[in-house]
N, CA, C and O atoms as a GROMACS GRO file, in nm:
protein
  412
    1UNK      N    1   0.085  -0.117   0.000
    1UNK     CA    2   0.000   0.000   0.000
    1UNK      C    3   0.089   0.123   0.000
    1UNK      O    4   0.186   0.130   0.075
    2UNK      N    5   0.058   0.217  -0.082
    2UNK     CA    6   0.089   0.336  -0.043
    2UNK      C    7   0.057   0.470   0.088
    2UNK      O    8  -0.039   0.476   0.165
    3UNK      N    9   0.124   0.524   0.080
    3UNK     CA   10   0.066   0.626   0.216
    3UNK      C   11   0.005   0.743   0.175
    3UNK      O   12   0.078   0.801   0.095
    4UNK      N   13  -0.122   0.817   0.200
    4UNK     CA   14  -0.194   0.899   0.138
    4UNK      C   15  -0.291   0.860   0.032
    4UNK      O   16  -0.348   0.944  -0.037
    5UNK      N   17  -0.316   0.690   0.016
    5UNK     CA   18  -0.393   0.643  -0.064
    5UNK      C   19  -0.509   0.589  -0.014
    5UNK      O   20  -0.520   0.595   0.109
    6UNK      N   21  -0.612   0.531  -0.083
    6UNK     CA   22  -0.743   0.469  -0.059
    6UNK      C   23  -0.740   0.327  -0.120
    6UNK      O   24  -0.816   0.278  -0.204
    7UNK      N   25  -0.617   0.264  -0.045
    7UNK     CA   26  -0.634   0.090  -0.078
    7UNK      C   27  -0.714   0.007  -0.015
    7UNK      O   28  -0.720   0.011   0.108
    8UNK      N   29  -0.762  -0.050  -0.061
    8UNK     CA   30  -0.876  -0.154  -0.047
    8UNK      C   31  -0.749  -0.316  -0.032
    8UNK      O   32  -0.647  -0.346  -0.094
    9UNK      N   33  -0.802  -0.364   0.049
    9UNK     CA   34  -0.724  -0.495   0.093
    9UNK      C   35  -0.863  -0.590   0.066
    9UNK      O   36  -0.977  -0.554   0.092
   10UNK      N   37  -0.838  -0.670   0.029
   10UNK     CA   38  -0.930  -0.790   0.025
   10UNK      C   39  -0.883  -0.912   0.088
   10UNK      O   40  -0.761  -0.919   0.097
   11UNK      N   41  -0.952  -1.017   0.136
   11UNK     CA   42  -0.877  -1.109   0.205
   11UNK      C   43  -0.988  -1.253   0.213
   11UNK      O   44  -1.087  -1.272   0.285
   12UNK      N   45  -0.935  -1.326   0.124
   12UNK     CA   46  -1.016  -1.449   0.062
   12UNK      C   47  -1.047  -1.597   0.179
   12UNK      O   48  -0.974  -1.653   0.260
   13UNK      N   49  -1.150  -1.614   0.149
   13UNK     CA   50  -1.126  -1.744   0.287
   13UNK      C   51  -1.152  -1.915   0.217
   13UNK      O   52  -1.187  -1.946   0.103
   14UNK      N   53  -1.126  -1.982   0.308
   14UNK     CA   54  -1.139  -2.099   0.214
   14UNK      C   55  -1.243  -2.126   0.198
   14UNK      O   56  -1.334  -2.056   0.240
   15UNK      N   57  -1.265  -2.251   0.122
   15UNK     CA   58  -1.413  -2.283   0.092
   15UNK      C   59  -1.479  -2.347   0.238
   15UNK      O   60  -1.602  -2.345   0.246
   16UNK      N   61  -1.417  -2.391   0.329
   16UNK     CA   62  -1.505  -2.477   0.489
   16UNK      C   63  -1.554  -2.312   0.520
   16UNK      O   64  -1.652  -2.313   0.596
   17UNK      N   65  -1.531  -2.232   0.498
   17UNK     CA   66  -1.548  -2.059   0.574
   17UNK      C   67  -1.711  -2.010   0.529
   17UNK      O   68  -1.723  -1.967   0.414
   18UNK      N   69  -1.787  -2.014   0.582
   18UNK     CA   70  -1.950  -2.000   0.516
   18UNK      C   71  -1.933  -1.812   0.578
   18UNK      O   72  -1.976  -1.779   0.688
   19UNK      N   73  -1.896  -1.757   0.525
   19UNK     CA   74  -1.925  -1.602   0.543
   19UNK      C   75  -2.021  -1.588   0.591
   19UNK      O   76  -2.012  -1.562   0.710
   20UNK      N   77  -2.122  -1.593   0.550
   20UNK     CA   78  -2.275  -1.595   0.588
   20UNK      C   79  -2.298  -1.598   0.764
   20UNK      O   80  -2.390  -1.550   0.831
   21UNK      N   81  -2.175  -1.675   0.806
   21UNK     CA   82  -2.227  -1.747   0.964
   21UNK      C   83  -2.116  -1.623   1.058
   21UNK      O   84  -2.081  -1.639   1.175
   22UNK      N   85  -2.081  -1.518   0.982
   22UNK     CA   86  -1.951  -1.456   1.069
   22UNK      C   87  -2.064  -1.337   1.140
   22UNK      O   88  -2.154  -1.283   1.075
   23UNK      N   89  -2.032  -1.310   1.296
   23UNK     CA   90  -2.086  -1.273   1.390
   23UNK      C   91  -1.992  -1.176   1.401
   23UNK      O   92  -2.044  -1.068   1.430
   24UNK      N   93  -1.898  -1.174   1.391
   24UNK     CA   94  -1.780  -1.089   1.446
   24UNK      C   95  -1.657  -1.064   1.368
   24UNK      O   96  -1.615  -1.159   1.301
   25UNK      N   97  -1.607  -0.977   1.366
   25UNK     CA   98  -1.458  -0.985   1.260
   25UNK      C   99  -1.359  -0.845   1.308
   25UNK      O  100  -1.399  -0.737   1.350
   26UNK      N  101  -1.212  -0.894   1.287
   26UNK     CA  102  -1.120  -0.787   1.357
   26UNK      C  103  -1.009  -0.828   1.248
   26UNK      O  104  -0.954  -0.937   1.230
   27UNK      N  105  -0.993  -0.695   1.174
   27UNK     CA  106  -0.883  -0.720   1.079
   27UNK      C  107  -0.780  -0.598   1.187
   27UNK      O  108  -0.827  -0.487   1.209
   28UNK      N  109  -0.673  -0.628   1.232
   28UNK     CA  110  -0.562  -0.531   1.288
   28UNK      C  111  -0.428  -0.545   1.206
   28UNK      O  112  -0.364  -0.643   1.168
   29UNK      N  113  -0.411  -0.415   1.194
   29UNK     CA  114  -0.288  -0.349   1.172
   29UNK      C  115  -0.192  -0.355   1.251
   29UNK      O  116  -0.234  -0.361   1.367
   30UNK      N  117  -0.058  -0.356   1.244
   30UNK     CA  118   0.024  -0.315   1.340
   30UNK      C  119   0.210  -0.265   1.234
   30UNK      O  120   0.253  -0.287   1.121
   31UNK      N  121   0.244  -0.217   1.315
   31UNK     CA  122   0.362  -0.219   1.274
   31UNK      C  123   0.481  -0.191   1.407
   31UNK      O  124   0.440  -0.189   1.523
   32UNK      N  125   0.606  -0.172   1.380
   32UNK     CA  126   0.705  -0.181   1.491
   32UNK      C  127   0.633  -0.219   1.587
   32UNK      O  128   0.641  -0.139   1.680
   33UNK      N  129   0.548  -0.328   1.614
   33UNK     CA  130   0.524  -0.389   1.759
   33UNK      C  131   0.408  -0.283   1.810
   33UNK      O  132   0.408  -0.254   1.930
   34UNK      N  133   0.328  -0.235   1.741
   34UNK     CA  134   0.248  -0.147   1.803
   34UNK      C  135   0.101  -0.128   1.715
   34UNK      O  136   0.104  -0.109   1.594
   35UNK      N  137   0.002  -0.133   1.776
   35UNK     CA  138  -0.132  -0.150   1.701
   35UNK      C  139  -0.135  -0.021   1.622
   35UNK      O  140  -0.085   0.074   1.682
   36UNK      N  141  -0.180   0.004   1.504
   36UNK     CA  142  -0.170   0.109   1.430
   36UNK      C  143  -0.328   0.124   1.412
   36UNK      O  144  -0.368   0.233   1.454
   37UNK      N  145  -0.406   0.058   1.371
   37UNK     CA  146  -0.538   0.045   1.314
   37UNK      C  147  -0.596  -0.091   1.294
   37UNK      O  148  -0.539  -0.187   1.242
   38UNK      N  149  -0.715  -0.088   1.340
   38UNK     CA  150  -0.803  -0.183   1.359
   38UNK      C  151  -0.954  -0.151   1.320
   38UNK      O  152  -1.003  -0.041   1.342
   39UNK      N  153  -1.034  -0.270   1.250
   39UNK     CA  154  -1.155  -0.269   1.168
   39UNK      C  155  -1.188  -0.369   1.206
   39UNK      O  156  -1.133  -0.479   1.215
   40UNK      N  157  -1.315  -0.318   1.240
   40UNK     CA  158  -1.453  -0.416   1.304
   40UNK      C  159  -1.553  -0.461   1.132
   40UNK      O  160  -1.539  -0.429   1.014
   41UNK      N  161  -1.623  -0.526   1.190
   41UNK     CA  162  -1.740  -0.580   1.083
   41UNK      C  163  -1.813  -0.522   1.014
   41UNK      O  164  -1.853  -0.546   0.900
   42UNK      N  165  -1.844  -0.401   1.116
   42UNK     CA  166  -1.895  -0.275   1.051
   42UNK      C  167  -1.877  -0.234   0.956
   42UNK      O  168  -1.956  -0.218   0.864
   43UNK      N  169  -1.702  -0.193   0.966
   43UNK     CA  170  -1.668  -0.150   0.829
   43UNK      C  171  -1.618  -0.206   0.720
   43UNK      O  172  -1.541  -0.155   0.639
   44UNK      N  173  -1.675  -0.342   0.720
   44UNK     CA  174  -1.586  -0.403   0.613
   44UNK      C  175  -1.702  -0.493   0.536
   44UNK      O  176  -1.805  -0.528   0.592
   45UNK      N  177  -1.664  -0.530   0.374
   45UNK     CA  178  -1.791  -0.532   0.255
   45UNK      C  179  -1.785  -0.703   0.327
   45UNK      O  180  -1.695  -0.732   0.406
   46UNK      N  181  -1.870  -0.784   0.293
   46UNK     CA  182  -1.849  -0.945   0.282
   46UNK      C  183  -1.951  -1.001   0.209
   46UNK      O  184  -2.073  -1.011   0.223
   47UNK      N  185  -1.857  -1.038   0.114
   47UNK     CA  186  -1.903  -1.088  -0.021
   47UNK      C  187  -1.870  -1.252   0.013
   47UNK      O  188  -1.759  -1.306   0.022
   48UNK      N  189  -2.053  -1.331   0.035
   48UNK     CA  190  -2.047  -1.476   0.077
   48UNK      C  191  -2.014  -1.536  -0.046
   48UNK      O  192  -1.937  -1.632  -0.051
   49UNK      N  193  -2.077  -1.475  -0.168
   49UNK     CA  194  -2.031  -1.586  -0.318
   49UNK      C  195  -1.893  -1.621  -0.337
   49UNK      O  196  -1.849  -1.735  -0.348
   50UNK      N  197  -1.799  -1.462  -0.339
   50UNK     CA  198  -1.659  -1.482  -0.342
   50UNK      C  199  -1.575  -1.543  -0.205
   50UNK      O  200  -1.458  -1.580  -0.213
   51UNK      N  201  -1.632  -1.546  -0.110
   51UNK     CA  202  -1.583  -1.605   0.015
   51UNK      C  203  -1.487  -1.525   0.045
   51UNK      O  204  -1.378  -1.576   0.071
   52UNK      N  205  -1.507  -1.330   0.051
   52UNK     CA  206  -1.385  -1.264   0.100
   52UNK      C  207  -1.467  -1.138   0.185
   52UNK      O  208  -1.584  -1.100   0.185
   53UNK      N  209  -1.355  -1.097   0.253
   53UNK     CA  210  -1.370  -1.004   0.362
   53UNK      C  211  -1.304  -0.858   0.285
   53UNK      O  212  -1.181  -0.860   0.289
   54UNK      N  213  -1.350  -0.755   0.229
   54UNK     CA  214  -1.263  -0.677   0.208
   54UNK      C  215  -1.318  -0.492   0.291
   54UNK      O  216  -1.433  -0.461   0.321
   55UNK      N  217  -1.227  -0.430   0.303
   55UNK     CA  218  -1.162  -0.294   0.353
   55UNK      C  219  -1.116  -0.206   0.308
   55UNK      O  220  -0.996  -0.222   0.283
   56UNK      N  221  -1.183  -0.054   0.268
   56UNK     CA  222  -1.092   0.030   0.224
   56UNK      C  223  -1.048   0.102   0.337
   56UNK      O  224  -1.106   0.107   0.445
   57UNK      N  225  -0.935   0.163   0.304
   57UNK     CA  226  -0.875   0.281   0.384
   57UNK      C  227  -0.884   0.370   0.352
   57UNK      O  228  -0.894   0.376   0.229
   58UNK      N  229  -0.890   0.537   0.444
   58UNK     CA  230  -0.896   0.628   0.407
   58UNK      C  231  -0.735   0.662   0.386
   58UNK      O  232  -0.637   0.591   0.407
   59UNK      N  233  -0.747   0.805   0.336
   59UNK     CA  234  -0.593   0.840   0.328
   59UNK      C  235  -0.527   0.924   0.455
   59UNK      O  236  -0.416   0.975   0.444
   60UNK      N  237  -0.588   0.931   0.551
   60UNK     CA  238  -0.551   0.942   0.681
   60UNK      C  239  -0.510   0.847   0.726
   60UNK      O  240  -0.392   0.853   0.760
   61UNK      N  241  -0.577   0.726   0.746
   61UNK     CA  242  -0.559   0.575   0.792
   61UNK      C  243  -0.453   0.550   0.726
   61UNK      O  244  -0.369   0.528   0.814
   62UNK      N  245  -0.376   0.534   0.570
   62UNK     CA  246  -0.288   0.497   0.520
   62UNK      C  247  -0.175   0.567   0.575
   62UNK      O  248  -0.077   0.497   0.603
   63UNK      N  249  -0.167   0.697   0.599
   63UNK     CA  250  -0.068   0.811   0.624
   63UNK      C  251  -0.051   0.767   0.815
   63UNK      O  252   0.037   0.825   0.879
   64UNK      N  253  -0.116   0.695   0.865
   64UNK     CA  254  -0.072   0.684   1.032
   64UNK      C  255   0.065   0.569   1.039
   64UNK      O  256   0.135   0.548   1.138
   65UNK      N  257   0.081   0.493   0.874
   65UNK     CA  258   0.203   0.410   0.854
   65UNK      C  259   0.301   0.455   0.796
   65UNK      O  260   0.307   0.506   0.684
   66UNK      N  261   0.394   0.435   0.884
   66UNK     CA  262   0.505   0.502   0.820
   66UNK      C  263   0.598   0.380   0.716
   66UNK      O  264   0.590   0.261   0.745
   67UNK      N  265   0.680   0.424   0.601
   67UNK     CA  266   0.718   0.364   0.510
   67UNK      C  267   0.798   0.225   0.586
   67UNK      O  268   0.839   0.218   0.701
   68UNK      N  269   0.801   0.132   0.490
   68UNK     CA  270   0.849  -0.008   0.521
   68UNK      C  271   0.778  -0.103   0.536
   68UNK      O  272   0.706  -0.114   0.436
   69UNK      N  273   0.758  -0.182   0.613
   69UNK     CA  274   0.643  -0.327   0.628
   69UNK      C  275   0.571  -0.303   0.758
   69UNK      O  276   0.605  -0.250   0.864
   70UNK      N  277   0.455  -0.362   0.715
   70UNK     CA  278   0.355  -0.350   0.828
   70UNK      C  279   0.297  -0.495   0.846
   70UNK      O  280   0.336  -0.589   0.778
   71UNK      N  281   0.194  -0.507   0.952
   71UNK     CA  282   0.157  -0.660   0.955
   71UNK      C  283   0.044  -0.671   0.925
   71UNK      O  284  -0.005  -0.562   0.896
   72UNK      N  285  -0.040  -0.774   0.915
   72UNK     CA  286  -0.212  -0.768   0.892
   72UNK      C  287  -0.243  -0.907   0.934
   72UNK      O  288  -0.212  -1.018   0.891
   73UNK      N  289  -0.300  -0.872   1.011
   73UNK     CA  290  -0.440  -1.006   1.073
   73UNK      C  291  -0.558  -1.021   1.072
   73UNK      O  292  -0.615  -0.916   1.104
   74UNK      N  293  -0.651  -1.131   1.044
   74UNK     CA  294  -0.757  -1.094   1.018
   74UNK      C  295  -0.822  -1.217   1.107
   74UNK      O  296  -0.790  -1.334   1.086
   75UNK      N  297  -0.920  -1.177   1.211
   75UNK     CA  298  -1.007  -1.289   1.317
   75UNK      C  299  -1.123  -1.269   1.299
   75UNK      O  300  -1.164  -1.155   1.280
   76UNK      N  301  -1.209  -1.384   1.303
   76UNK     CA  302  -1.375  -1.389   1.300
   76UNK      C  303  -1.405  -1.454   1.335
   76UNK      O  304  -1.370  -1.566   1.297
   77UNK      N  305  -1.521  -1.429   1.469
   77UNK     CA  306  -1.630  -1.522   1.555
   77UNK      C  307  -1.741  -1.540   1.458
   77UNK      O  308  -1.819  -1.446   1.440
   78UNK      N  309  -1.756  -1.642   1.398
   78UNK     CA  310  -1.867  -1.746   1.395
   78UNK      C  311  -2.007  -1.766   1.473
   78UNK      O  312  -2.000  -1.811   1.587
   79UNK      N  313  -2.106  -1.743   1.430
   79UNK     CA  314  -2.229  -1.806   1.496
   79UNK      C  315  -2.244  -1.922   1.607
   79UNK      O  316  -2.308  -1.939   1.711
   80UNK      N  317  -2.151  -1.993   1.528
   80UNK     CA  318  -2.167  -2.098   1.643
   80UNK      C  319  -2.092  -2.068   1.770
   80UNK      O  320  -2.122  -2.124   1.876
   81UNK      N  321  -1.976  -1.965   1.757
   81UNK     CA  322  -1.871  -1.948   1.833
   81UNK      C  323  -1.702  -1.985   1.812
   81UNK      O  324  -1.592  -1.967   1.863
   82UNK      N  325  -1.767  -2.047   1.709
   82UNK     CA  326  -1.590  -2.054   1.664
   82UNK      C  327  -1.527  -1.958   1.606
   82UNK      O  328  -1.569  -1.893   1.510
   83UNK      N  329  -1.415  -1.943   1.667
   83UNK     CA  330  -1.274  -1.858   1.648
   83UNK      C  331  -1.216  -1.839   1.508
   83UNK      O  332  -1.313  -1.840   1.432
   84UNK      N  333  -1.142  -1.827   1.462
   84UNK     CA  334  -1.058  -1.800   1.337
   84UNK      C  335  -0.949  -1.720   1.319
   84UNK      O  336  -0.980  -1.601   1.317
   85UNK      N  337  -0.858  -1.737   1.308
   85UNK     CA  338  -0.723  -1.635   1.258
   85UNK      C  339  -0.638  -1.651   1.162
   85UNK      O  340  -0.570  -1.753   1.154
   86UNK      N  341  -0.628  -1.517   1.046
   86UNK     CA  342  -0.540  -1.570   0.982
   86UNK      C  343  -0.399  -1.623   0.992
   86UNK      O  344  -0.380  -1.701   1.085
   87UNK      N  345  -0.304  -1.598   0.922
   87UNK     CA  346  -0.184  -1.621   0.943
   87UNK      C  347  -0.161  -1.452   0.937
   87UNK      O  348  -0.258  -1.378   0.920
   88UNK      N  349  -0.027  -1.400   0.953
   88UNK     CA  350  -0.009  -1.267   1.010
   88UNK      C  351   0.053  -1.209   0.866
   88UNK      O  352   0.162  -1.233   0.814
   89UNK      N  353  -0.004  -1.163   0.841
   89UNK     CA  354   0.054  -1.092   0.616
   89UNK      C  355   0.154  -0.976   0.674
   89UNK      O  356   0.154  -0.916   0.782
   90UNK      N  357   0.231  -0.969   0.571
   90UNK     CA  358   0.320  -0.871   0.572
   90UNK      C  359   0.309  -0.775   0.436
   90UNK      O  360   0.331  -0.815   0.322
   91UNK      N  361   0.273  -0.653   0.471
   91UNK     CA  362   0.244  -0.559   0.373
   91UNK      C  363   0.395  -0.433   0.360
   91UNK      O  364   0.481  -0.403   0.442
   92UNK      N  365   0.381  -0.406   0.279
   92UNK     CA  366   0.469  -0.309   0.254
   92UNK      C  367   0.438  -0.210   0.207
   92UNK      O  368   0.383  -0.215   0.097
   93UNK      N  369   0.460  -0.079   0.271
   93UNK     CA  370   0.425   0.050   0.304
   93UNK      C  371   0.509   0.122   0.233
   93UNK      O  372   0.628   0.133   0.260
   94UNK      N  373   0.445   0.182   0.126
   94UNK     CA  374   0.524   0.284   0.013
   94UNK      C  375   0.551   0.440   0.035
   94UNK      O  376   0.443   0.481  -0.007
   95UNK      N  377   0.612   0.540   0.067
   95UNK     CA  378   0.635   0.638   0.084
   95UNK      C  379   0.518   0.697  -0.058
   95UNK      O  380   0.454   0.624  -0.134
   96UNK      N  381   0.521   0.815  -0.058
   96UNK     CA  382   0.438   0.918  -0.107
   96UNK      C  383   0.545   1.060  -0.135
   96UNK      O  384   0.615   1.101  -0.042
   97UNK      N  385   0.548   1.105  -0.226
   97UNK     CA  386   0.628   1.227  -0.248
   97UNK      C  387   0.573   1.323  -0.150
   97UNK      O  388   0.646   1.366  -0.060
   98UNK      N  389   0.451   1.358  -0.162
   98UNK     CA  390   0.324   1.470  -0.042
   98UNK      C  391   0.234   1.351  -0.009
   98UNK      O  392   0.184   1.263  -0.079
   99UNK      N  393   0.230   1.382   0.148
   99UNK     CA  394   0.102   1.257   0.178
   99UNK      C  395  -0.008   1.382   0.245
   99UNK      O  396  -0.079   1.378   0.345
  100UNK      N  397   0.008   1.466   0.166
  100UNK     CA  398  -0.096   1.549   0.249
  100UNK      C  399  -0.237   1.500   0.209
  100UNK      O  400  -0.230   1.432   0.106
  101UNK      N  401  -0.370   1.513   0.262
  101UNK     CA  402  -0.483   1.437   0.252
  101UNK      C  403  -0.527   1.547   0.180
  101UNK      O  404  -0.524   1.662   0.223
  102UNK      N  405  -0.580   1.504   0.039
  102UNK     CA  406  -0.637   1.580  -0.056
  102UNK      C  407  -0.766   1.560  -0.112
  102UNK      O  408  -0.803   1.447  -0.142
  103UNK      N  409  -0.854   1.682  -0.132
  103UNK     CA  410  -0.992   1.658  -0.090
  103UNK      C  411  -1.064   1.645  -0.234
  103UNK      O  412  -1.185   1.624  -0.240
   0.00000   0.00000   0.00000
């Protein structure tokens, strides 16, 4: 992702994953060891046909990372109560010539 942009992350699940049954969901950010940003269910699209979870960012939200790699996780409670986590993604954070937020 770039910084000062409006990237959309998408994040695909397998086929046992019935979208349909997710109660709960926490995609977190982090970088140097420190929570940067975090998204609830609320804000995020879920598309049951394609079996994915996706998120845009604003360009404020992009600009709170500073250049280099960042991490991404993504957890969801289930109806029934079951748990879920992804594995921990590693994104890489692109500098911006001006990251000023432009309207």
């Amino acid at each position: 992702m770039r910084r000062a942009t409006t990237p959309t992350h998408i994040f695909t699940f397998p086929d046992n994953v019935d979208l349909a049954n997710i109660r709960a969901a926490l995609i977190s950010y982090s970088q140097c060891g420190k929570n940067i940003l975090e998204k609830t269910l609320d804000d995020l699209t879920v598309d049951t046909e394609n079996r994915t979870l996706s998120v845009e960012l604003t360009q404020e939200e992009s600009n709170l990372f500073a250049p280099g790699k960042a991490l991404v996780q993504v957890r969801v409670r289930t109806k029934n109560h079951s748990s879920l986590t992804s594995q921990m993604i590693w994104v890489t954070v692109k500098p911006a010539l001006n990251s000023e937020v432009i309207g």
